[in-house]
Amino acid sequence: MEYAQEYSKKEKAVRILAGVFVGSVIYFLHTIWLIPIINDVVSRPHCFEWLDFNLADYFWYLVMVGVPLFAFTMSWILIPRGIAGIRERRFPPKAVKVYRPTKVKTGFLAWLISAMHLLIPFVFLILAAWGYLQAAHFPTFNKQALDLNLCIKDSTH
Protein backbone atom coordinates (compact mmCIF):
# COMPACT_ATOMS: atom_id res chain seq x y z
CA MET A 1 0.00 0.00 0.00
CA GLU A 2 1.38 3.39 -1.02
CA TYR A 3 1.24 6.38 1.32
CA ALA A 4 1.19 10.05 0.34
CA GLN A 5 4.19 12.23 1.13
CA GLU A 6 3.92 13.92 4.54
CA TYR A 7 5.02 17.35 5.69
CA SER A 8 8.05 17.39 7.98
CA LYS A 9 7.48 18.35 11.63
CA LYS A 10 8.89 21.82 10.95
CA GLU A 11 6.64 22.30 7.90
CA LYS A 12 3.62 21.16 9.91
CA ALA A 13 4.40 23.58 12.73
CA VAL A 14 4.95 26.52 10.37
CA ARG A 15 1.75 25.82 8.42
CA ILE A 16 -0.36 25.29 11.52
CA LEU A 17 0.95 28.45 13.21
CA ALA A 18 0.44 30.45 10.00
CA GLY A 19 -3.11 29.09 9.75
CA VAL A 20 -3.85 29.97 13.37
CA PHE A 21 -2.45 33.48 12.88
CA VAL A 22 -4.37 34.14 9.65
CA GLY A 23 -7.52 32.62 11.13
CA SER A 24 -7.20 34.80 14.24
CA VAL A 25 -6.77 37.95 12.15
CA ILE A 26 -9.79 37.03 10.01
CA TYR A 27 -11.87 36.26 13.10
CA PHE A 28 -10.85 39.53 14.76
CA LEU A 29 -11.63 41.61 11.65
CA HIS A 30 -14.89 39.73 11.17
CA THR A 31 -15.99 40.34 14.76
CA ILE A 32 -14.85 43.96 15.08
CA TRP A 33 -15.50 45.28 11.57
CA LEU A 34 -17.64 43.05 9.33
CA ILE A 35 -20.42 41.94 11.69
CA PRO A 36 -21.34 45.55 12.68
CA ILE A 37 -21.41 46.56 9.00
CA ILE A 38 -23.61 43.60 8.06
CA ASN A 39 -25.99 44.30 10.95
CA ASP A 40 -26.18 47.96 9.96
CA VAL A 41 -26.86 47.17 6.29
CA VAL A 42 -29.52 44.60 7.15
CA SER A 43 -31.30 46.94 9.57
CA ARG A 44 -31.36 49.90 7.17
CA PRO A 45 -30.30 48.97 3.61
CA HIS A 46 -31.87 52.08 2.08
CA CYS A 47 -29.25 54.24 3.84
CA PHE A 48 -26.24 52.75 2.04
CA GLU A 49 -24.92 53.53 -1.40
CA TRP A 50 -21.91 52.05 -3.08
CA LEU A 51 -20.71 53.38 -6.46
CA ASP A 52 -24.03 55.27 -6.71
CA PHE A 53 -26.04 52.05 -6.30
CA ASN A 54 -28.50 51.96 -3.42
CA LEU A 55 -28.17 48.69 -1.50
CA ALA A 56 -31.94 48.49 -1.00
CA ASP A 57 -32.32 48.15 -4.77
CA TYR A 58 -29.72 45.40 -5.03
CA PHE A 59 -30.14 43.66 -1.66
CA TRP A 60 -31.37 40.38 -3.14
CA TYR A 61 -28.52 40.33 -5.64
CA LEU A 62 -26.08 40.67 -2.75
CA VAL A 63 -27.69 37.72 -0.99
CA MET A 64 -28.49 35.46 -3.94
CA VAL A 65 -25.38 36.13 -6.04
CA GLY A 66 -22.81 37.67 -3.72
CA VAL A 67 -22.87 34.95 -1.07
CA PRO A 68 -22.41 32.03 -3.52
CA LEU A 69 -19.66 33.93 -5.36
CA PHE A 70 -17.89 34.57 -2.06
CA ALA A 71 -18.19 30.86 -1.26
CA PHE A 72 -16.72 30.12 -4.70
CA THR A 73 -13.72 32.33 -3.96
CA MET A 74 -13.15 30.27 -0.82
CA SER A 75 -13.47 26.95 -2.69
CA TRP A 76 -11.63 27.63 -5.94
CA ILE A 77 -8.41 26.23 -4.42
CA LEU A 78 -9.96 22.75 -4.70
CA ILE A 79 -9.94 22.90 -8.51
CA PRO A 80 -6.21 22.25 -9.19
CA ARG A 81 -6.16 19.33 -6.74
CA GLY A 82 -9.26 17.82 -8.35
CA ILE A 83 -7.83 18.15 -11.86
CA ALA A 84 -4.50 16.64 -10.78
CA GLY A 85 -6.29 13.76 -9.05
CA ILE A 86 -8.30 12.92 -12.16
CA ARG A 87 -5.26 13.29 -14.41
CA GLU A 88 -3.06 11.04 -12.21
CA ARG A 89 -5.90 8.66 -11.29
CA ARG A 90 -4.90 8.79 -7.64
CA PHE A 91 -5.77 10.84 -4.62
CA PRO A 92 -4.01 12.72 -3.16
CA PRO A 93 -1.94 13.58 -6.26
CA LYS A 94 1.84 13.08 -6.13
CA ALA A 95 2.64 16.78 -5.69
CA VAL A 96 0.35 17.10 -2.64
CA LYS A 97 1.75 16.65 0.85
CA VAL A 98 -0.42 15.56 3.77
CA TYR A 99 -0.33 16.13 7.54
CA ARG A 100 -0.77 12.53 8.70
CA PRO A 101 -0.19 9.10 7.17
CA THR A 102 -2.67 8.85 4.31
CA LYS A 103 -3.13 5.89 2.02
CA VAL A 104 -3.19 6.82 -1.64
CA LYS A 105 -6.54 5.98 -3.16
CA THR A 106 -6.70 4.79 -6.75
CA GLY A 107 -9.38 3.75 -9.18
CA PHE A 108 -13.00 4.82 -8.88
CA LEU A 109 -12.66 6.13 -5.31
CA ALA A 110 -9.81 8.45 -6.34
CA TRP A 111 -11.85 9.65 -9.31
CA LEU A 112 -14.89 10.24 -7.08
CA ILE A 113 -12.94 12.28 -4.51
CA SER A 114 -11.29 14.32 -7.27
CA ALA A 115 -14.66 14.88 -8.94
CA MET A 116 -16.06 16.16 -5.63
CA HIS A 117 -13.17 18.63 -5.45
CA LEU A 118 -14.30 19.94 -8.84
CA LEU A 119 -18.02 19.74 -8.09
CA ILE A 120 -18.04 21.91 -4.96
CA PRO A 121 -16.84 25.16 -6.66
CA PHE A 122 -18.98 24.38 -9.71
CA VAL A 123 -22.09 24.12 -7.51
CA PHE A 124 -21.37 27.57 -6.05
CA LEU A 125 -21.11 29.04 -9.56
CA ILE A 126 -24.37 27.38 -10.62
CA LEU A 127 -26.03 28.66 -7.44
CA ALA A 128 -24.82 32.20 -8.19
CA ALA A 129 -26.18 31.99 -11.76
CA TRP A 130 -29.50 30.65 -10.48
CA GLY A 131 -29.61 33.38 -7.83
CA TYR A 132 -29.00 36.03 -10.49
CA LEU A 133 -32.04 34.81 -12.40
CA GLN A 134 -34.19 34.59 -9.24
CA ALA A 135 -33.23 37.86 -7.52
CA ALA A 136 -35.29 39.98 -9.91
CA HIS A 137 -38.46 38.15 -8.84
CA PHE A 138 -38.00 38.78 -5.11
CA PRO A 139 -40.02 41.59 -3.52
CA THR A 140 -38.43 45.03 -3.58
CA PHE A 141 -38.16 47.41 -0.67
CA ASN A 142 -40.88 50.04 -0.54
CA LYS A 143 -38.70 53.13 -0.13
CA GLN A 144 -41.64 55.31 0.91
CA ALA A 145 -42.29 53.00 3.87
CA LEU A 146 -38.66 53.08 5.01
CA ASP A 147 -37.76 55.63 7.66
CA LEU A 148 -35.21 58.14 6.34
CA ASN A 149 -34.48 59.28 9.90
CA LEU A 150 -32.56 56.02 10.34
CA CYS A 151 -30.01 57.32 7.84
CA ILE A 152 -28.96 60.23 10.05
CA LYS A 153 -25.72 59.46 11.85
CA ASP A 154 -26.09 59.40 15.62
CA SER A 155 -23.26 61.38 17.22
CA THR A 156 -23.39 59.31 20.41
CA HIS A 157 -21.99 56.20 18.74
PDB file of C-alpha atoms in Angstrom:
ATOM      1  CA  MET A   1       0.000   0.000   0.000  1.00  0.00           C
ATOM      2  CA  GLU A   2       1.383   3.392  -1.020  1.00  0.00           C
ATOM      3  CA  TYR A   3       1.241   6.384   1.318  1.00  0.00           C
ATOM      4  CA  ALA A   4       1.190  10.054   0.337  1.00  0.00           C
ATOM      5  CA  GLN A   5       4.190  12.230   1.125  1.00  0.00           C
ATOM      6  CA  GLU A   6       3.920  13.916   4.541  1.00  0.00           C
ATOM      7  CA  TYR A   7       5.022  17.345   5.692  1.00  0.00           C
ATOM      8  CA  SER A   8       8.052  17.393   7.978  1.00  0.00           C
ATOM      9  CA  LYS A   9       7.483  18.347  11.627  1.00  0.00           C
ATOM     10  CA  LYS A  10       8.891  21.822  10.945  1.00  0.00           C
ATOM     11  CA  GLU A  11       6.642  22.300   7.900  1.00  0.00           C
ATOM     12  CA  LYS A  12       3.621  21.161   9.913  1.00  0.00           C
ATOM     13  CA  ALA A  13       4.404  23.582  12.734  1.00  0.00           C
ATOM     14  CA  VAL A  14       4.948  26.524  10.367  1.00  0.00           C
ATOM     15  CA  ARG A  15       1.753  25.815   8.416  1.00  0.00           C
ATOM     16  CA  ILE A  16      -0.362  25.293  11.521  1.00  0.00           C
ATOM     17  CA  LEU A  17       0.955  28.454  13.206  1.00  0.00           C
ATOM     18  CA  ALA A  18       0.442  30.452  10.004  1.00  0.00           C
ATOM     19  CA  GLY A  19      -3.108  29.094   9.751  1.00  0.00           C
ATOM     20  CA  VAL A  20      -3.852  29.971  13.369  1.00  0.00           C
ATOM     21  CA  PHE A  21      -2.451  33.479  12.877  1.00  0.00           C
ATOM     22  CA  VAL A  22      -4.368  34.139   9.650  1.00  0.00           C
ATOM     23  CA  GLY A  23      -7.521  32.619  11.134  1.00  0.00           C
ATOM     24  CA  SER A  24      -7.202  34.795  14.240  1.00  0.00           C
ATOM     25  CA  VAL A  25      -6.775  37.948  12.148  1.00  0.00           C
ATOM     26  CA  ILE A  26      -9.787  37.032  10.008  1.00  0.00           C
ATOM     27  CA  TYR A  27     -11.867  36.260  13.100  1.00  0.00           C
ATOM     28  CA  PHE A  28     -10.846  39.533  14.756  1.00  0.00           C
ATOM     29  CA  LEU A  29     -11.635  41.611  11.650  1.00  0.00           C
ATOM     30  CA  HIS A  30     -14.891  39.728  11.172  1.00  0.00           C
ATOM     31  CA  THR A  31     -15.990  40.338  14.755  1.00  0.00           C
ATOM     32  CA  ILE A  32     -14.849  43.956  15.075  1.00  0.00           C
ATOM     33  CA  TRP A  33     -15.496  45.276  11.572  1.00  0.00           C
ATOM     34  CA  LEU A  34     -17.635  43.053   9.334  1.00  0.00           C
ATOM     35  CA  ILE A  35     -20.422  41.945  11.693  1.00  0.00           C
ATOM     36  CA  PRO A  36     -21.344  45.548  12.679  1.00  0.00           C
ATOM     37  CA  ILE A  37     -21.406  46.559   9.003  1.00  0.00           C
ATOM     38  CA  ILE A  38     -23.608  43.603   8.060  1.00  0.00           C
ATOM     39  CA  ASN A  39     -25.992  44.295  10.954  1.00  0.00           C
ATOM     40  CA  ASP A  40     -26.177  47.956   9.955  1.00  0.00           C
ATOM     41  CA  VAL A  41     -26.858  47.168   6.293  1.00  0.00           C
ATOM     42  CA  VAL A  42     -29.522  44.603   7.149  1.00  0.00           C
ATOM     43  CA  SER A  43     -31.299  46.936   9.568  1.00  0.00           C
ATOM     44  CA  ARG A  44     -31.362  49.897   7.166  1.00  0.00           C
ATOM     45  CA  PRO A  45     -30.295  48.968   3.608  1.00  0.00           C
ATOM     46  CA  HIS A  46     -31.866  52.082   2.076  1.00  0.00           C
ATOM     47  CA  CYS A  47     -29.248  54.238   3.836  1.00  0.00           C
ATOM     48  CA  PHE A  48     -26.243  52.752   2.041  1.00  0.00           C
ATOM     49  CA  GLU A  49     -24.919  53.533  -1.401  1.00  0.00           C
ATOM     50  CA  TRP A  50     -21.906  52.054  -3.083  1.00  0.00           C
ATOM     51  CA  LEU A  51     -20.713  53.380  -6.462  1.00  0.00           C
ATOM     52  CA  ASP A  52     -24.034  55.269  -6.711  1.00  0.00           C
ATOM     53  CA  PHE A  53     -26.041  52.049  -6.304  1.00  0.00           C
ATOM     54  CA  ASN A  54     -28.496  51.963  -3.425  1.00  0.00           C
ATOM     55  CA  LEU A  55     -28.175  48.689  -1.505  1.00  0.00           C
ATOM     56  CA  ALA A  56     -31.937  48.486  -1.005  1.00  0.00           C
ATOM     57  CA  ASP A  57     -32.316  48.151  -4.774  1.00  0.00           C
ATOM     58  CA  TYR A  58     -29.718  45.399  -5.027  1.00  0.00           C
ATOM     59  CA  PHE A  59     -30.141  43.656  -1.657  1.00  0.00           C
ATOM     60  CA  TRP A  60     -31.375  40.379  -3.145  1.00  0.00           C
ATOM     61  CA  TYR A  61     -28.521  40.328  -5.641  1.00  0.00           C
ATOM     62  CA  LEU A  62     -26.076  40.667  -2.748  1.00  0.00           C
ATOM     63  CA  VAL A  63     -27.686  37.720  -0.993  1.00  0.00           C
ATOM     64  CA  MET A  64     -28.490  35.459  -3.939  1.00  0.00           C
ATOM     65  CA  VAL A  65     -25.376  36.130  -6.045  1.00  0.00           C
ATOM     66  CA  GLY A  66     -22.806  37.672  -3.719  1.00  0.00           C
ATOM     67  CA  VAL A  67     -22.871  34.953  -1.067  1.00  0.00           C
ATOM     68  CA  PRO A  68     -22.410  32.028  -3.521  1.00  0.00           C
ATOM     69  CA  LEU A  69     -19.663  33.928  -5.360  1.00  0.00           C
ATOM     70  CA  PHE A  70     -17.889  34.566  -2.061  1.00  0.00           C
ATOM     71  CA  ALA A  71     -18.187  30.857  -1.256  1.00  0.00           C
ATOM     72  CA  PHE A  72     -16.721  30.125  -4.703  1.00  0.00           C
ATOM     73  CA  THR A  73     -13.723  32.335  -3.964  1.00  0.00           C
ATOM     74  CA  MET A  74     -13.147  30.266  -0.823  1.00  0.00           C
ATOM     75  CA  SER A  75     -13.468  26.951  -2.686  1.00  0.00           C
ATOM     76  CA  TRP A  76     -11.629  27.628  -5.941  1.00  0.00           C
ATOM     77  CA  ILE A  77      -8.415  26.234  -4.416  1.00  0.00           C
ATOM     78  CA  LEU A  78      -9.963  22.749  -4.698  1.00  0.00           C
ATOM     79  CA  ILE A  79      -9.944  22.897  -8.510  1.00  0.00           C
ATOM     80  CA  PRO A  80      -6.214  22.249  -9.192  1.00  0.00           C
ATOM     81  CA  ARG A  81      -6.156  19.326  -6.742  1.00  0.00           C
ATOM     82  CA  GLY A  82      -9.260  17.823  -8.348  1.00  0.00           C
ATOM     83  CA  ILE A  83      -7.832  18.152 -11.862  1.00  0.00           C
ATOM     84  CA  ALA A  84      -4.503  16.642 -10.784  1.00  0.00           C
ATOM     85  CA  GLY A  85      -6.290  13.764  -9.047  1.00  0.00           C
ATOM     86  CA  ILE A  86      -8.303  12.923 -12.158  1.00  0.00           C
ATOM     87  CA  ARG A  87      -5.262  13.287 -14.407  1.00  0.00           C
ATOM     88  CA  GLU A  88      -3.062  11.044 -12.215  1.00  0.00           C
ATOM     89  CA  ARG A  89      -5.904   8.660 -11.288  1.00  0.00           C
ATOM     90  CA  ARG A  90      -4.897   8.792  -7.637  1.00  0.00           C
ATOM     91  CA  PHE A  91      -5.771  10.839  -4.620  1.00  0.00           C
ATOM     92  CA  PRO A  92      -4.012  12.720  -3.163  1.00  0.00           C
ATOM     93  CA  PRO A  93      -1.939  13.584  -6.255  1.00  0.00           C
ATOM     94  CA  LYS A  94       1.841  13.081  -6.132  1.00  0.00           C
ATOM     95  CA  ALA A  95       2.637  16.782  -5.689  1.00  0.00           C
ATOM     96  CA  VAL A  96       0.352  17.103  -2.643  1.00  0.00           C
ATOM     97  CA  LYS A  97       1.755  16.647   0.848  1.00  0.00           C
ATOM     98  CA  VAL A  98      -0.419  15.562   3.772  1.00  0.00           C
ATOM     99  CA  TYR A  99      -0.327  16.131   7.537  1.00  0.00           C
ATOM    100  CA  ARG A 100      -0.767  12.531   8.701  1.00  0.00           C
ATOM    101  CA  PRO A 101      -0.190   9.099   7.165  1.00  0.00           C
ATOM    102  CA  THR A 102      -2.671   8.850   4.311  1.00  0.00           C
ATOM    103  CA  LYS A 103      -3.126   5.886   2.023  1.00  0.00           C
ATOM    104  CA  VAL A 104      -3.187   6.824  -1.641  1.00  0.00           C
ATOM    105  CA  LYS A 105      -6.544   5.978  -3.160  1.00  0.00           C
ATOM    106  CA  THR A 106      -6.696   4.786  -6.746  1.00  0.00           C
ATOM    107  CA  GLY A 107      -9.375   3.755  -9.177  1.00  0.00           C
ATOM    108  CA  PHE A 108     -12.995   4.817  -8.878  1.00  0.00           C
ATOM    109  CA  LEU A 109     -12.660   6.128  -5.312  1.00  0.00           C
ATOM    110  CA  ALA A 110      -9.807   8.449  -6.343  1.00  0.00           C
ATOM    111  CA  TRP A 111     -11.848   9.645  -9.315  1.00  0.00           C
ATOM    112  CA  LEU A 112     -14.888  10.240  -7.076  1.00  0.00           C
ATOM    113  CA  ILE A 113     -12.935  12.280  -4.506  1.00  0.00           C
ATOM    114  CA  SER A 114     -11.292  14.321  -7.274  1.00  0.00           C
ATOM    115  CA  ALA A 115     -14.662  14.882  -8.940  1.00  0.00           C
ATOM    116  CA  MET A 116     -16.062  16.163  -5.628  1.00  0.00           C
ATOM    117  CA  HIS A 117     -13.170  18.625  -5.451  1.00  0.00           C
ATOM    118  CA  LEU A 118     -14.300  19.945  -8.837  1.00  0.00           C
ATOM    119  CA  LEU A 119     -18.017  19.744  -8.093  1.00  0.00           C
ATOM    120  CA  ILE A 120     -18.039  21.915  -4.960  1.00  0.00           C
ATOM    121  CA  PRO A 121     -16.840  25.158  -6.658  1.00  0.00           C
ATOM    122  CA  PHE A 122     -18.981  24.379  -9.710  1.00  0.00           C
ATOM    123  CA  VAL A 123     -22.094  24.124  -7.509  1.00  0.00           C
ATOM    124  CA  PHE A 124     -21.368  27.568  -6.051  1.00  0.00           C
ATOM    125  CA  LEU A 125     -21.107  29.035  -9.563  1.00  0.00           C
ATOM    126  CA  ILE A 126     -24.366  27.381 -10.618  1.00  0.00           C
ATOM    127  CA  LEU A 127     -26.026  28.657  -7.436  1.00  0.00           C
ATOM    128  CA  ALA A 128     -24.823  32.202  -8.195  1.00  0.00           C
ATOM    129  CA  ALA A 129     -26.176  31.987 -11.762  1.00  0.00           C
ATOM    130  CA  TRP A 130     -29.496  30.649 -10.484  1.00  0.00           C
ATOM    131  CA  GLY A 131     -29.609  33.375  -7.830  1.00  0.00           C
ATOM    132  CA  TYR A 132     -29.001  36.026 -10.488  1.00  0.00           C
ATOM    133  CA  LEU A 133     -32.036  34.809 -12.401  1.00  0.00           C
ATOM    134  CA  GLN A 134     -34.191  34.589  -9.245  1.00  0.00           C
ATOM    135  CA  ALA A 135     -33.229  37.855  -7.523  1.00  0.00           C
ATOM    136  CA  ALA A 136     -35.287  39.982  -9.913  1.00  0.00           C
ATOM    137  CA  HIS A 137     -38.457  38.146  -8.841  1.00  0.00           C
ATOM    138  CA  PHE A 138     -38.000  38.779  -5.110  1.00  0.00           C
ATOM    139  CA  PRO A 139     -40.015  41.591  -3.520  1.00  0.00           C
ATOM    140  CA  THR A 140     -38.429  45.031  -3.585  1.00  0.00           C
ATOM    141  CA  PHE A 141     -38.163  47.406  -0.673  1.00  0.00           C
ATOM    142  CA  ASN A 142     -40.877  50.039  -0.540  1.00  0.00           C
ATOM    143  CA  LYS A 143     -38.703  53.130  -0.130  1.00  0.00           C
ATOM    144  CA  GLN A 144     -41.644  55.309   0.908  1.00  0.00           C
ATOM    145  CA  ALA A 145     -42.288  52.996   3.870  1.00  0.00           C
ATOM    146  CA  LEU A 146     -38.661  53.083   5.012  1.00  0.00           C
ATOM    147  CA  ASP A 147     -37.758  55.633   7.662  1.00  0.00           C
ATOM    148  CA  LEU A 148     -35.214  58.139   6.337  1.00  0.00           C
ATOM    149  CA  ASN A 149     -34.476  59.280   9.896  1.00  0.00           C
ATOM    150  CA  LEU A 150     -32.562  56.019  10.339  1.00  0.00           C
ATOM    151  CA  CYS A 151     -30.013  57.319   7.844  1.00  0.00           C
ATOM    152  CA  ILE A 152     -28.965  60.228  10.054  1.00  0.00           C
ATOM    153  CA  LYS A 153     -25.721  59.457  11.854  1.00  0.00           C
ATOM    154  CA  ASP A 154     -26.091  59.402  15.620  1.00  0.00           C
ATOM    155  CA  SER A 155     -23.263  61.380  17.218  1.00  0.00           C
ATOM    156  CA  THR A 156     -23.390  59.308  20.415  1.00  0.00           C
ATOM    157  CA  HIS A 157     -21.993  56.201  18.736  1.00  0.00           C
TER     158      HIS A 157
END
